[in-house]
Short mmCIF file of C-alpha atoms in Angstrom, two decimals:
data_model
loop_
_atom_site.label_atom_id
_atom_site.label_comp_id
_atom_site.label_asym_id
_atom_site.label_seq_id
_atom_site.Cartn_x
_atom_site.Cartn_y
_atom_site.Cartn_z
CA MET A 1 0.00 0.00 0.00
CA THR A 2 1.36 3.37 -0.98
CA ARG A 3 -0.19 6.49 0.46
CA ILE A 4 -0.50 9.21 -2.16
CA THR A 5 1.69 12.02 -0.82
CA GLU A 6 0.18 15.43 -0.28
CA ALA A 7 -3.34 14.04 -0.80
CA LYS A 8 -5.82 15.62 1.59
CA PRO A 9 -8.37 13.33 3.25
CA ILE A 10 -11.56 13.10 1.23
CA THR A 11 -14.69 14.19 3.12
CA ARG A 12 -18.00 12.32 3.07
CA GLN A 13 -19.56 15.38 1.42
CA GLN A 14 -17.01 15.12 -1.40
CA VAL A 15 -17.71 11.40 -1.79
CA ASN A 16 -21.46 12.08 -1.96
CA GLU A 17 -20.99 14.90 -4.48
CA LEU A 18 -18.82 12.72 -6.69
CA GLU A 19 -21.32 9.88 -6.47
CA ALA A 20 -24.21 12.20 -7.43
CA ALA A 21 -22.27 13.43 -10.47
CA MET A 22 -21.31 9.88 -11.45
CA LYS A 23 -24.95 8.73 -11.34
CA LYS A 24 -25.65 11.12 -14.23
CA LEU A 25 -23.10 9.31 -16.41
CA PRO A 26 -23.55 6.00 -18.25
CA GLN A 27 -23.29 3.15 -15.74
CA VAL A 28 -21.11 0.05 -16.01
CA GLU A 29 -22.65 -3.33 -15.16
CA LEU A 30 -20.23 -5.12 -12.83
CA LYS A 31 -20.00 -8.87 -12.39
CA VAL A 32 -20.86 -9.98 -8.85
CA VAL A 33 -20.17 -13.48 -7.55
CA ASN A 34 -21.75 -14.44 -4.22
CA HIS A 35 -20.07 -17.05 -2.01
CA PHE A 36 -21.57 -18.69 1.06
CA ALA A 37 -19.91 -20.87 3.70
CA ASN A 38 -20.79 -21.80 7.25
CA GLY A 39 -21.71 -18.42 8.76
CA VAL A 40 -19.87 -16.39 6.12
CA TYR A 41 -20.97 -14.41 3.08
CA ALA A 42 -18.45 -13.04 0.56
CA ARG A 43 -19.43 -10.59 -2.19
CA GLU A 44 -16.86 -10.75 -4.98
CA LEU A 45 -16.96 -7.75 -7.30
CA HIS A 46 -15.17 -7.87 -10.69
CA ILE A 47 -14.25 -4.33 -11.77
CA PRO A 48 -12.77 -3.59 -15.21
CA VAL A 49 -9.79 -1.28 -15.69
CA GLY A 50 -10.60 2.44 -15.75
CA VAL A 51 -13.78 2.29 -13.66
CA THR A 52 -14.40 4.77 -10.85
CA LEU A 53 -16.99 3.62 -8.34
CA THR A 54 -18.34 4.31 -4.89
CA GLY A 55 -19.54 1.74 -2.41
CA ARG A 56 -22.48 1.68 -0.06
CA ILE A 57 -22.01 2.69 3.57
CA HIS A 58 -21.17 -0.31 5.74
CA LYS A 59 -23.12 -0.51 9.00
CA TYR A 60 -20.61 -2.80 10.69
CA ASP A 61 -16.88 -3.42 10.52
CA ASN A 62 -16.11 -5.74 7.64
CA LEU A 63 -13.20 -7.37 5.90
CA ASN A 64 -12.27 -6.41 2.32
CA ILE A 65 -9.77 -8.18 0.08
CA LEU A 66 -8.32 -7.01 -3.21
CA SER A 67 -7.31 -10.39 -4.67
CA GLN A 68 -6.52 -9.21 -8.18
CA GLY A 69 -5.38 -5.94 -9.69
CA GLU A 70 -4.36 -2.47 -8.72
CA MET A 71 -6.43 0.57 -7.77
CA LEU A 72 -6.54 3.95 -6.10
CA VAL A 73 -8.90 3.78 -3.14
CA THR A 74 -9.89 6.02 -0.26
CA THR A 75 -9.13 4.59 3.16
CA GLU A 76 -8.95 5.97 6.67
CA ALA A 77 -5.34 6.91 5.81
CA GLY A 78 -6.47 8.96 2.80
CA LEU A 79 -6.09 8.12 -0.88
CA VAL A 80 -3.87 5.08 -1.35
CA HIS A 81 -2.50 3.09 -4.27
CA VAL A 82 -3.05 -0.60 -3.52
CA LYS A 83 -2.02 -3.76 -5.34
CA ALA A 84 -3.26 -7.29 -4.78
CA PRO A 85 -2.93 -8.95 -2.46
CA PHE A 86 -4.34 -6.27 -0.16
CA THR A 87 -6.61 -6.73 2.85
CA VAL A 88 -8.25 -4.03 4.96
CA VAL A 89 -10.80 -3.94 7.77
CA SER A 90 -13.34 -1.24 6.99
CA PRO A 91 -14.77 0.38 10.12
CA ALA A 92 -18.50 0.86 10.42
CA GLY A 93 -19.58 3.97 8.53
CA THR A 94 -17.05 3.50 5.75
CA LYS A 95 -17.93 4.58 2.22
CA ARG A 96 -15.14 4.25 -0.32
CA ILE A 97 -14.25 5.66 -3.74
CA ALA A 98 -11.99 3.61 -5.99
CA THR A 99 -10.55 3.91 -9.48
CA THR A 100 -9.18 0.75 -11.05
CA LEU A 101 -5.78 0.90 -12.72
CA THR A 102 -6.10 -2.72 -13.93
CA ASP A 103 -8.90 -5.28 -13.91
CA CYS A 104 -9.66 -5.91 -10.23
CA ILE A 105 -11.46 -8.34 -7.94
CA TRP A 106 -12.62 -6.79 -4.63
CA THR A 107 -14.33 -9.01 -2.05
CA SER A 108 -16.30 -7.86 1.00
CA ILE A 109 -16.79 -10.46 3.70
CA HIS A 110 -19.57 -10.52 6.30
CA GLY A 111 -20.47 -12.94 9.07
CA THR A 112 -24.04 -14.17 8.52
CA ASP A 113 -26.09 -17.30 8.00
CA GLU A 114 -28.50 -15.37 5.73
CA THR A 115 -28.46 -16.30 2.04
CA ASP A 116 -31.00 -13.80 0.66
CA ILE A 117 -28.84 -11.16 -1.05
CA ASP A 118 -31.41 -8.36 -0.63
CA LYS A 119 -31.70 -9.05 3.11
CA ILE A 120 -27.92 -9.18 3.46
CA GLU A 121 -27.49 -5.85 1.65
CA GLN A 122 -30.23 -4.21 3.73
CA HIS A 123 -28.75 -5.52 6.98
CA PHE A 124 -25.07 -4.75 6.35
CA THR A 125 -25.18 -1.56 4.29
CA ALA A 126 -26.96 1.79 4.18
CA GLY A 127 -27.87 3.61 0.98
CA ASP A 128 -27.16 7.07 2.36
CA ASP A 129 -25.91 8.96 5.40
CA GLN A 130 -29.37 9.37 6.94
CA GLU A 131 -30.04 5.63 6.81
CA TYR A 132 -26.68 5.00 8.47
CA LEU A 133 -27.35 7.60 11.19
CA ASP A 134 -30.78 6.03 11.83
CA HIS A 135 -29.05 2.65 12.17
CA CYS A 136 -26.56 4.09 14.71
CA LYS A 137 -29.37 5.72 16.70
CA LYS A 138 -31.24 2.42 16.80
CA LEU A 139 -28.14 0.61 18.09
CA THR A 140 -27.58 3.32 20.69
CA LEU A 141 -31.19 3.06 21.88
CA GLU A 142 -30.81 -0.71 22.11
CA GLY A 143 -27.65 -0.20 24.16
CA THR A 144 -25.60 -1.97 21.49
CA GLN A 145 -22.04 -0.93 20.69
CA TYR A 146 -21.26 -0.09 17.08
CA GLY A 147 -18.18 1.01 15.22
CA MET A 148 -14.65 -0.33 15.64
CA GLY A 149 -14.69 -3.87 16.91
CA ARG A 150 -18.42 -4.27 16.28
CA ASN A 151 -19.11 -7.74 14.97
CA SER A 152 -22.14 -7.90 12.70
CA ARG A 153 -22.77 -11.49 13.89
CA ASP A 154 -23.81 -9.91 17.19
CA SER A 155 -26.73 -8.25 15.42
CA GLY A 156 -28.82 -11.36 14.93
CA ILE A 157 -28.89 -11.90 11.18
#
């Protein structure tokens, strides 16, 4: 992993503004391969070279693996140039921007016994900041810890 020198951290507002502008452009259909094992779901995303994309907001900490390729991606350390193999734990609340420099395979891993993709997406990700904030408020009201170290398996899905 190489941190891009002199790059300022990218704010959530900037991510949202970029995503809004990108939605006005022609969209690329990405290949998704879903893997299930005992208590584990892995979403494998195949991203062609030259694609810039944003991800959904993750409600819980999760593991991400770049198993093929090279990309520029926003992380908690700022904009970084990563090459496979690369693994990162994304804290709850993370929303990333990435631009592929080669064809890439990016896999997000979640602990769950659920196999319905729509239910998994709804449970583990938020579509926007307000949905994520509502999720955090709900966890706070329930007296549940969220954020760093939060295991989504504790949430009952």
